[in-house]
Tab-separated table of C-alpha atoms and ligand atoms in Angstrom:
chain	number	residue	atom	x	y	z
A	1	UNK	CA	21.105	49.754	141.480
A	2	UNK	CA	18.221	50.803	138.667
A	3	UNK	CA	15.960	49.275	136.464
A	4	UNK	CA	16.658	48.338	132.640
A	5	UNK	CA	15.276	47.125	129.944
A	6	UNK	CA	16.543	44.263	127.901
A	7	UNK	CA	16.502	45.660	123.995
A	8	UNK	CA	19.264	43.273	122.200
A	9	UNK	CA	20.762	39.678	123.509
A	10	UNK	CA	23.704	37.798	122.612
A	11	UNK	CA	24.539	34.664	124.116
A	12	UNK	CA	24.987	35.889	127.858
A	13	UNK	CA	25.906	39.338	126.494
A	14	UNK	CA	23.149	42.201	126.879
A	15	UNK	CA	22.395	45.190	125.614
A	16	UNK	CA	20.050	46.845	127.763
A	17	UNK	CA	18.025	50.502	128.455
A	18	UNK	CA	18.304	52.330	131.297
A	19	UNK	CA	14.927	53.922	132.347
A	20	UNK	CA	17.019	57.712	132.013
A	21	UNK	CA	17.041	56.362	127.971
A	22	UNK	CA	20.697	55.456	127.724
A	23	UNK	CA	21.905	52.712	126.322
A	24	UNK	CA	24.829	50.332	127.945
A	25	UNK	CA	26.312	47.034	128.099
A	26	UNK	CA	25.454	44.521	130.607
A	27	UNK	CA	27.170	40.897	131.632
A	28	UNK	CA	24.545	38.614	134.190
A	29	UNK	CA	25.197	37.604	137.672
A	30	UNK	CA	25.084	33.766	138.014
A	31	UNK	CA	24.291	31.088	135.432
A	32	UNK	CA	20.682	30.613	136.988
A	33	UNK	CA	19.527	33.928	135.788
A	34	UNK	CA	18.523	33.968	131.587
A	35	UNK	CA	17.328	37.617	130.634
A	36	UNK	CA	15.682	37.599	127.554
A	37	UNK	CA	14.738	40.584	124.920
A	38	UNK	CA	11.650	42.661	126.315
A	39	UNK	CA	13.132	41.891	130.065
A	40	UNK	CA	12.498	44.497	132.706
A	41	UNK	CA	15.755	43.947	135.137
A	42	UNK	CA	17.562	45.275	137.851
A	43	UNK	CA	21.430	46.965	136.843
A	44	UNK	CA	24.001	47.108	138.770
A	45	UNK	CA	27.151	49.125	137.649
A	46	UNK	CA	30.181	47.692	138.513
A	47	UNK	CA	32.773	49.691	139.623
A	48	UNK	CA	35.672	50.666	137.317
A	49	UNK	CA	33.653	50.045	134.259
A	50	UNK	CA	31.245	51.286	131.955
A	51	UNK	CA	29.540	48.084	132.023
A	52	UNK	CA	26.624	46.582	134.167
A	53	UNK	CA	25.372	43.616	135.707
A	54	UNK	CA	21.860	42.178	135.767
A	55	UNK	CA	21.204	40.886	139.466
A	56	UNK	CA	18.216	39.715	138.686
A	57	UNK	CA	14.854	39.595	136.066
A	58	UNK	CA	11.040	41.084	136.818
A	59	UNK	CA	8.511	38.883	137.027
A	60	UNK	CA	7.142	38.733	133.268
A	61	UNK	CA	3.778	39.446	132.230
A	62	UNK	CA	3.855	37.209	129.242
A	63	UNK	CA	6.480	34.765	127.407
A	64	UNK	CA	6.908	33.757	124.151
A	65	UNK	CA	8.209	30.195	124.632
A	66	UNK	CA	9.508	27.151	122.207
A	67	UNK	CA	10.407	23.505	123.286
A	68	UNK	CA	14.395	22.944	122.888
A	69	UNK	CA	15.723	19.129	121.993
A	70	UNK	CA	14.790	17.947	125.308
A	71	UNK	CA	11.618	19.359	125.196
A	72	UNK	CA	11.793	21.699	127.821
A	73	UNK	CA	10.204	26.080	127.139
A	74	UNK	CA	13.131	27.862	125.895
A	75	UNK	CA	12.020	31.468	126.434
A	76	UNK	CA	12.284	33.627	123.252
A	77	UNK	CA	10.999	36.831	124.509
A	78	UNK	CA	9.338	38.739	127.130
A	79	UNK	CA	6.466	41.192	127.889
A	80	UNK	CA	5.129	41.515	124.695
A	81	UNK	CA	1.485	43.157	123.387
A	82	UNK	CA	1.052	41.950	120.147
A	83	UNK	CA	2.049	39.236	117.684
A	84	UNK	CA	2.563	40.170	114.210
A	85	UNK	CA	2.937	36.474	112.023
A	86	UNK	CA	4.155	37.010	108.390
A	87	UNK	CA	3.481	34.737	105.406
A	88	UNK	CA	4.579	35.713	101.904
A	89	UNK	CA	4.142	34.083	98.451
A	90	UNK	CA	7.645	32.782	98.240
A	91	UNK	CA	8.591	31.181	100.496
A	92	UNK	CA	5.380	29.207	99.827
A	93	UNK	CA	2.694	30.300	102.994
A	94	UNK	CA	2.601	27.947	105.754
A	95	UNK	CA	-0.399	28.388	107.084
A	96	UNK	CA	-0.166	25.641	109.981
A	97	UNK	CA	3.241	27.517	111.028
A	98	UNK	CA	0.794	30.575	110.875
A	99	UNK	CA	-1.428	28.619	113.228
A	100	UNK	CA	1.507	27.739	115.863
A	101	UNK	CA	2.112	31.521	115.939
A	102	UNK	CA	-1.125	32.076	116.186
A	103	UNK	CA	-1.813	29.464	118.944
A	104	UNK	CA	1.218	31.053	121.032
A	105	UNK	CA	-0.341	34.584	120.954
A	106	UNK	CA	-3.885	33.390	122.563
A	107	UNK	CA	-2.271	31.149	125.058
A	108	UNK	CA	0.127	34.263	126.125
A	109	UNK	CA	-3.502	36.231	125.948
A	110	UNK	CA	-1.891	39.006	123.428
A	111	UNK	CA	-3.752	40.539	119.837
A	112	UNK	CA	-1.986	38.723	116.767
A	113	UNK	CA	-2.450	39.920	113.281
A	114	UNK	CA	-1.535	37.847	110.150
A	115	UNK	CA	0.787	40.276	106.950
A	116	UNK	CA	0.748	38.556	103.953
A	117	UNK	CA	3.705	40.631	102.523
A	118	UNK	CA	5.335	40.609	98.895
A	119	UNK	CA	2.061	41.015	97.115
A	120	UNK	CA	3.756	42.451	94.348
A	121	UNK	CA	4.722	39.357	93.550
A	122	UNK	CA	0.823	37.891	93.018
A	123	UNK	CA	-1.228	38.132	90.184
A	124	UNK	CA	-5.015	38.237	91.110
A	125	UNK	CA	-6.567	37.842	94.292
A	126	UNK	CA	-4.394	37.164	97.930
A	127	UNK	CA	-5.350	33.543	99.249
A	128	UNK	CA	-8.696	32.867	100.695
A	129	UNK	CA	-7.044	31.366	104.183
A	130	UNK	CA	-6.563	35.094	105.081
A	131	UNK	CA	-10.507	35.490	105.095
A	132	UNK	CA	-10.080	32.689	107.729
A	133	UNK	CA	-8.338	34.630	109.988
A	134	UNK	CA	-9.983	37.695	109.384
A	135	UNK	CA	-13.438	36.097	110.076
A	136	UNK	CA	-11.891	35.205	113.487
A	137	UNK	CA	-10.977	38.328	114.494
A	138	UNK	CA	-7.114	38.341	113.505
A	139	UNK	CA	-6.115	41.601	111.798
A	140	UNK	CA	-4.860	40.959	108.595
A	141	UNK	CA	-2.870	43.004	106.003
A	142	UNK	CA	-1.147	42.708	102.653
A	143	UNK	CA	1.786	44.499	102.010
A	144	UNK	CA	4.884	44.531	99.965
A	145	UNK	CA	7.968	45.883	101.950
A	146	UNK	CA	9.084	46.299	97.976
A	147	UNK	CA	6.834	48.446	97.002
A	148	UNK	CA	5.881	50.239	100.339
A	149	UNK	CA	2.175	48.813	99.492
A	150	UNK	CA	0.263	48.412	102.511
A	151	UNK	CA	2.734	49.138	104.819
A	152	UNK	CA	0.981	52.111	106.328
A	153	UNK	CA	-1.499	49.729	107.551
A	154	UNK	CA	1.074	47.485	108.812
A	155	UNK	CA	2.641	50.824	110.785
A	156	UNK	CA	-0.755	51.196	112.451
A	157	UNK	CA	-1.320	47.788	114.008
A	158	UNK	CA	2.255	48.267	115.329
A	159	UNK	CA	1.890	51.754	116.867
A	160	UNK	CA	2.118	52.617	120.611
A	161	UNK	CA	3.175	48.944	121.553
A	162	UNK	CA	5.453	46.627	121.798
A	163	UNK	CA	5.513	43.634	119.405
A	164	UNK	CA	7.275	40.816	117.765
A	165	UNK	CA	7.341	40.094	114.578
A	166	UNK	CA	7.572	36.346	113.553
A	167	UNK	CA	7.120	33.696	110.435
A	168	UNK	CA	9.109	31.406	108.532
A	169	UNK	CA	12.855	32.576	107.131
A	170	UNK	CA	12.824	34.441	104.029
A	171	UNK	CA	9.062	35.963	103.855
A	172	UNK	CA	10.376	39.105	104.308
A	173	UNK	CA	10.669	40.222	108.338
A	174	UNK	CA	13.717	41.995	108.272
A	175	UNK	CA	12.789	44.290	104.771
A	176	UNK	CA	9.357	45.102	106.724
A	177	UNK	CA	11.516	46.687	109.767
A	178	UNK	CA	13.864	48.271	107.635
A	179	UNK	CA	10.566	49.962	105.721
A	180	UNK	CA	9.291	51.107	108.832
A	181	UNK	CA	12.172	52.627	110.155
A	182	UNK	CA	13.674	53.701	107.020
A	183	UNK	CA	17.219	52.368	107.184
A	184	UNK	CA	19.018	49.088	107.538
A	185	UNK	CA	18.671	47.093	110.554
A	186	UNK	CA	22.251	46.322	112.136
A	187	UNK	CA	22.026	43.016	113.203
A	188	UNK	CA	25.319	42.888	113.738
A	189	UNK	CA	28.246	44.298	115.891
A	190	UNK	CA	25.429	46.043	118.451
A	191	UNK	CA	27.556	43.933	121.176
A	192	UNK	CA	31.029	44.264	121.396
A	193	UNK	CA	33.008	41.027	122.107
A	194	UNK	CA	34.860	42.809	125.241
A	195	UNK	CA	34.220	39.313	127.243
A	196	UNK	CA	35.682	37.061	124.270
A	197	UNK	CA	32.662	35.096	124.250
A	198	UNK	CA	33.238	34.180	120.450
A	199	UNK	CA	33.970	36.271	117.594
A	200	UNK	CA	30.547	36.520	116.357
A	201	UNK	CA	28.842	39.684	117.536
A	202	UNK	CA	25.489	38.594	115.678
A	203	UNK	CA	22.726	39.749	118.025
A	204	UNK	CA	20.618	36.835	119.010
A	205	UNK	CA	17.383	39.126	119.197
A	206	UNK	CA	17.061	42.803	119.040
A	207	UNK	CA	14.456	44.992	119.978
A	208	UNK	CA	13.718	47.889	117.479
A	209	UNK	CA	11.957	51.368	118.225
A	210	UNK	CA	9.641	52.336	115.832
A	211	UNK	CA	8.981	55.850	114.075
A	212	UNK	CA	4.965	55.347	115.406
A	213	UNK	CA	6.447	55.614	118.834
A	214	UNK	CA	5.657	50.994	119.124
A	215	UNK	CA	9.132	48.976	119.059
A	216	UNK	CA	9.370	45.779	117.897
A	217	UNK	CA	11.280	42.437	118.601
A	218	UNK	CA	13.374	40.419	115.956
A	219	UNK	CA	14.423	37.040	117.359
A	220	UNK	CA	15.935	34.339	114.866
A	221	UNK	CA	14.565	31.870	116.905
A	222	UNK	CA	10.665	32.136	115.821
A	223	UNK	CA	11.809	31.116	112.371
A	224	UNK	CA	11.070	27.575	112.962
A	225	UNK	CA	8.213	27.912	115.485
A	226	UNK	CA	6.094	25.620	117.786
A	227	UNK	CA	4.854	26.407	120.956
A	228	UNK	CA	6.377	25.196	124.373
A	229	UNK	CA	3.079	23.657	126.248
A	230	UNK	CA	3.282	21.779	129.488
A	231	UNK	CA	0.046	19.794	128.293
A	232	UNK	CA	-1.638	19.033	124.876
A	233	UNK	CA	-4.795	20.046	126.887
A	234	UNK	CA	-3.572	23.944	126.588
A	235	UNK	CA	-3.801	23.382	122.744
A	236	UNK	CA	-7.594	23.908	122.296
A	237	UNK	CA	-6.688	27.084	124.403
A	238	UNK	CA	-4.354	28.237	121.469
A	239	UNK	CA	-7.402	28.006	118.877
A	240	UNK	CA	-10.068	31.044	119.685
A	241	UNK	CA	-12.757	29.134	117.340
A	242	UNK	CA	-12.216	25.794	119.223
A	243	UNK	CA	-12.375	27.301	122.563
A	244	UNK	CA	-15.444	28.615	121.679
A	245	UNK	CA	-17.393	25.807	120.084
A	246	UNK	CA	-15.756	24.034	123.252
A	247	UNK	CA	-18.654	24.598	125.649
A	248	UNK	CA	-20.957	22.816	123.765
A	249	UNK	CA	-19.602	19.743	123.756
A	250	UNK	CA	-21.677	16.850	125.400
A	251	UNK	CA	-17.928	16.257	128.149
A	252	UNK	CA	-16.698	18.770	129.713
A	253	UNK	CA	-13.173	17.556	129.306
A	254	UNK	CA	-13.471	17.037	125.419
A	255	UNK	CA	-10.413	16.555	123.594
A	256	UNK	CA	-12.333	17.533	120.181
A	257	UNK	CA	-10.434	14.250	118.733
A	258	UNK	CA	-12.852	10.933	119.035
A	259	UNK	CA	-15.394	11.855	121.574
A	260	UNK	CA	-18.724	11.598	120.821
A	261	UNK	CA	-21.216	14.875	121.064
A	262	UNK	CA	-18.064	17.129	120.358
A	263	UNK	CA	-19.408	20.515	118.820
A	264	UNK	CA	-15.913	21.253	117.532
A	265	UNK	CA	-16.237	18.309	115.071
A	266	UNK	CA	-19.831	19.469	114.058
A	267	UNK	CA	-18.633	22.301	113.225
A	268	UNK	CA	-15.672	21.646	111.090
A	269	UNK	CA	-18.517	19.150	109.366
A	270	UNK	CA	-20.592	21.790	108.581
A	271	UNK	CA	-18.297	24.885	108.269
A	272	UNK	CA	-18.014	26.699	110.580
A	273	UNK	CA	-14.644	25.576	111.800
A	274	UNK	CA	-11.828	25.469	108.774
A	275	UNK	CA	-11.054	21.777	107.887
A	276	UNK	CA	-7.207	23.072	107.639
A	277	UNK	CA	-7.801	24.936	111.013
A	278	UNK	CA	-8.655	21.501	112.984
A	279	UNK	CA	-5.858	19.841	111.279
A	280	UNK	CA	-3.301	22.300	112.507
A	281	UNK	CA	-5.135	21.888	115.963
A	282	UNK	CA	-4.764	18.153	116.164
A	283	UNK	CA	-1.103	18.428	114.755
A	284	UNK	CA	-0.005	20.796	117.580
A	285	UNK	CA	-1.817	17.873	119.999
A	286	UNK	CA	0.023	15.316	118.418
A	287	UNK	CA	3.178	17.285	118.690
A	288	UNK	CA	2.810	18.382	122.510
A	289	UNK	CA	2.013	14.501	122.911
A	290	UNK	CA	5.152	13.799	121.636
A	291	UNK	CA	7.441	16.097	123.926
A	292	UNK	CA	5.341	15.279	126.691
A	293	UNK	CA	4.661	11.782	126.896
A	294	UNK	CA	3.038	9.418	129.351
A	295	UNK	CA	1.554	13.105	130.991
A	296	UNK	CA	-1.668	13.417	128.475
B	301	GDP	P1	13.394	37.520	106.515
B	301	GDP	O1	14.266	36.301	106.492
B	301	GDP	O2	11.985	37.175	106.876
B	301	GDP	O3	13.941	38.628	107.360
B	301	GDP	O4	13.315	38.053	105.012
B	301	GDP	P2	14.117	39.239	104.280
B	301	GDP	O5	13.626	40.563	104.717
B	301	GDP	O6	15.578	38.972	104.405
B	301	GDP	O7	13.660	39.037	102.774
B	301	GDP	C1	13.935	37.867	102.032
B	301	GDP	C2	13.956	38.217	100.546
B	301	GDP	O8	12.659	38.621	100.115
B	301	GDP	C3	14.912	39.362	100.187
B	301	GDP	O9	15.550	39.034	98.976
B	301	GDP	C4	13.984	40.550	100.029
B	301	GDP	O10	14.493	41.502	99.127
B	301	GDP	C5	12.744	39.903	99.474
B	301	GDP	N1	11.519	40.666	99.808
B	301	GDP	C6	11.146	41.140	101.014
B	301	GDP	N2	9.966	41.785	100.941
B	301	GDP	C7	9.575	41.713	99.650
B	301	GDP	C8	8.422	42.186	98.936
B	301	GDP	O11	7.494	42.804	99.467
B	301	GDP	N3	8.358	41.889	97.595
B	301	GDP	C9	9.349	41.200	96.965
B	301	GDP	N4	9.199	40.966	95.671
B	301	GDP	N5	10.436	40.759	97.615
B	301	GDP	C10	10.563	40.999	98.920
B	302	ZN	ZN1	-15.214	18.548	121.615
């Protein structure tokens, strides 16, 4: 018996590392038990093969979580220290999927910074919503993973820790990875198909070492994102310039929607909170409301 690492998942196939560095296969005991990516686990090797088994998963220090169909958290990843969201020209920035992202990291307490990547591709000046997030605290970069613009100062918000890297399909994610490491990911055939558990050998999501000494995570599933919460309350949580206009509202239990005396409103009337930020606020409300009915 040892400890591992989960660092690539497919299906209920694993790729994990053992803490001597090497690298191995590994099936899991019982259906109850869902390792994810970033996983610290305990290995058991199973005799006659050069496979493992993982008995059973670490408490986590952090999750990244969506809703599934049924609106229960789906766990994405695991034990993560920083949240890198990526918006790009084309596809056109979302900056309310941004938000989600953005809203994850502070409710699973970890630093989030906000790329804004192909910027070869703009003429004149990046958009002003990065100045919102930069204002707040967020670190933000521009980069082009084309032209290798930038990316230095995307290499140094990733050193030394782990993160994951997330944001809508096509702005760019897996070209930033391969410029930091300076090769082509393989996404594919990491896990063999020794269990016939389809003929896909796609890795679900894969965790990455990086030159800087960091590693990061690439999961499929953030493409899409929103943010598993038990309770549209936690959503205010999610928003670091809410939560902080939150105290000064006249009830304690302010909702920042109708009630009277609410500073948060103030201070999207007068500027200090973005207009677009409160939207994506009450949107993420709405939405939690929706998955979890008749409890808010
Ligand atoms: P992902 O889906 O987020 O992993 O995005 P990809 O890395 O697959 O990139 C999507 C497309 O955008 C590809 O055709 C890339 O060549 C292109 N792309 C990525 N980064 C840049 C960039 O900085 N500038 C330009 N012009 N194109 C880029
Ligand atoms: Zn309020």
């Amino acid at each position: 018996m040892q400890h591992a690492t989960v660092i690539a998942t497919f299906s209920r196939r694993m790729r994990v590392r053992l803490d001597d560095r090497t690298e191995a296969e590994a099936g899991i005991k019982g259906k109850r038990l869902k390792p994810v990516c970033g996983d610290r686990v305990v290995v058991e090797s199973l005799p006659d093969e050069t496979d493992w088994l993982i008995t059973a998963v670490d408490v986590r220090r952090n999750e990244l979580t969506r809703p599934n169909a049924r609106g229960q958290a789906e766990v994405l990843a695991s034990n993560i220290d920083y949240l890198l969201a990526v918006a790009a020209p084309e596809p056109r920035a979302d900056w309310f999927i941004i938000d989600r992202y953005l809203c994850a990291a502070e409710l699973m307490d970890v630093d989030a910074g906000v790329i804004f990547n192909k910027v070869d591709l703009v003429d004149g000046a990046p958009p002003a919503e990065l100045d919102v997030y930069r204002r707040m605290g967020y670190d933000v970069v521009t980069c082009s993973a084309e032209t290798g613009m930038g990316m230095d100062a995307v290499a140094k918000l990733l050193a030394a820790r782990r993160s994951i890297i997330v944001g809508q399909s096509g702005v760019g994610k897996s070209s930033i990875i391969n410029r930091l490491i300076g090769e082509d990911v393989q996404r594919t055939s990491e896990i063999s198909d020794k269990w016939g558990e389809g003929r896909h050998t796609t890795v679900n999501s894969v965790m990455i070492d990086l030159p800087g000494g960091g590693a990061i995570i690439d999961s499929p599933g953030v493409r899409d994102y929103a943010p598993a919460l038990d309770s549209a309350v936690l959503a205010a949580q999610g928003f670091r310039e809410i939560r902080a206009a939150a105290d000064e509202c006249r009830f304690t239990n302010c909702r920042h929607l109708r009630e009277p005396g609410c500073a948060v409103k103030d201070r999207v009337e007068t500027g200090g909170i973005s207009p677009r930020r409160y939207e994506s606020y009450k949107r993420i409300v709405n939405l939690t409301r929706q998955l979890t009915e008749g409890r808010y």
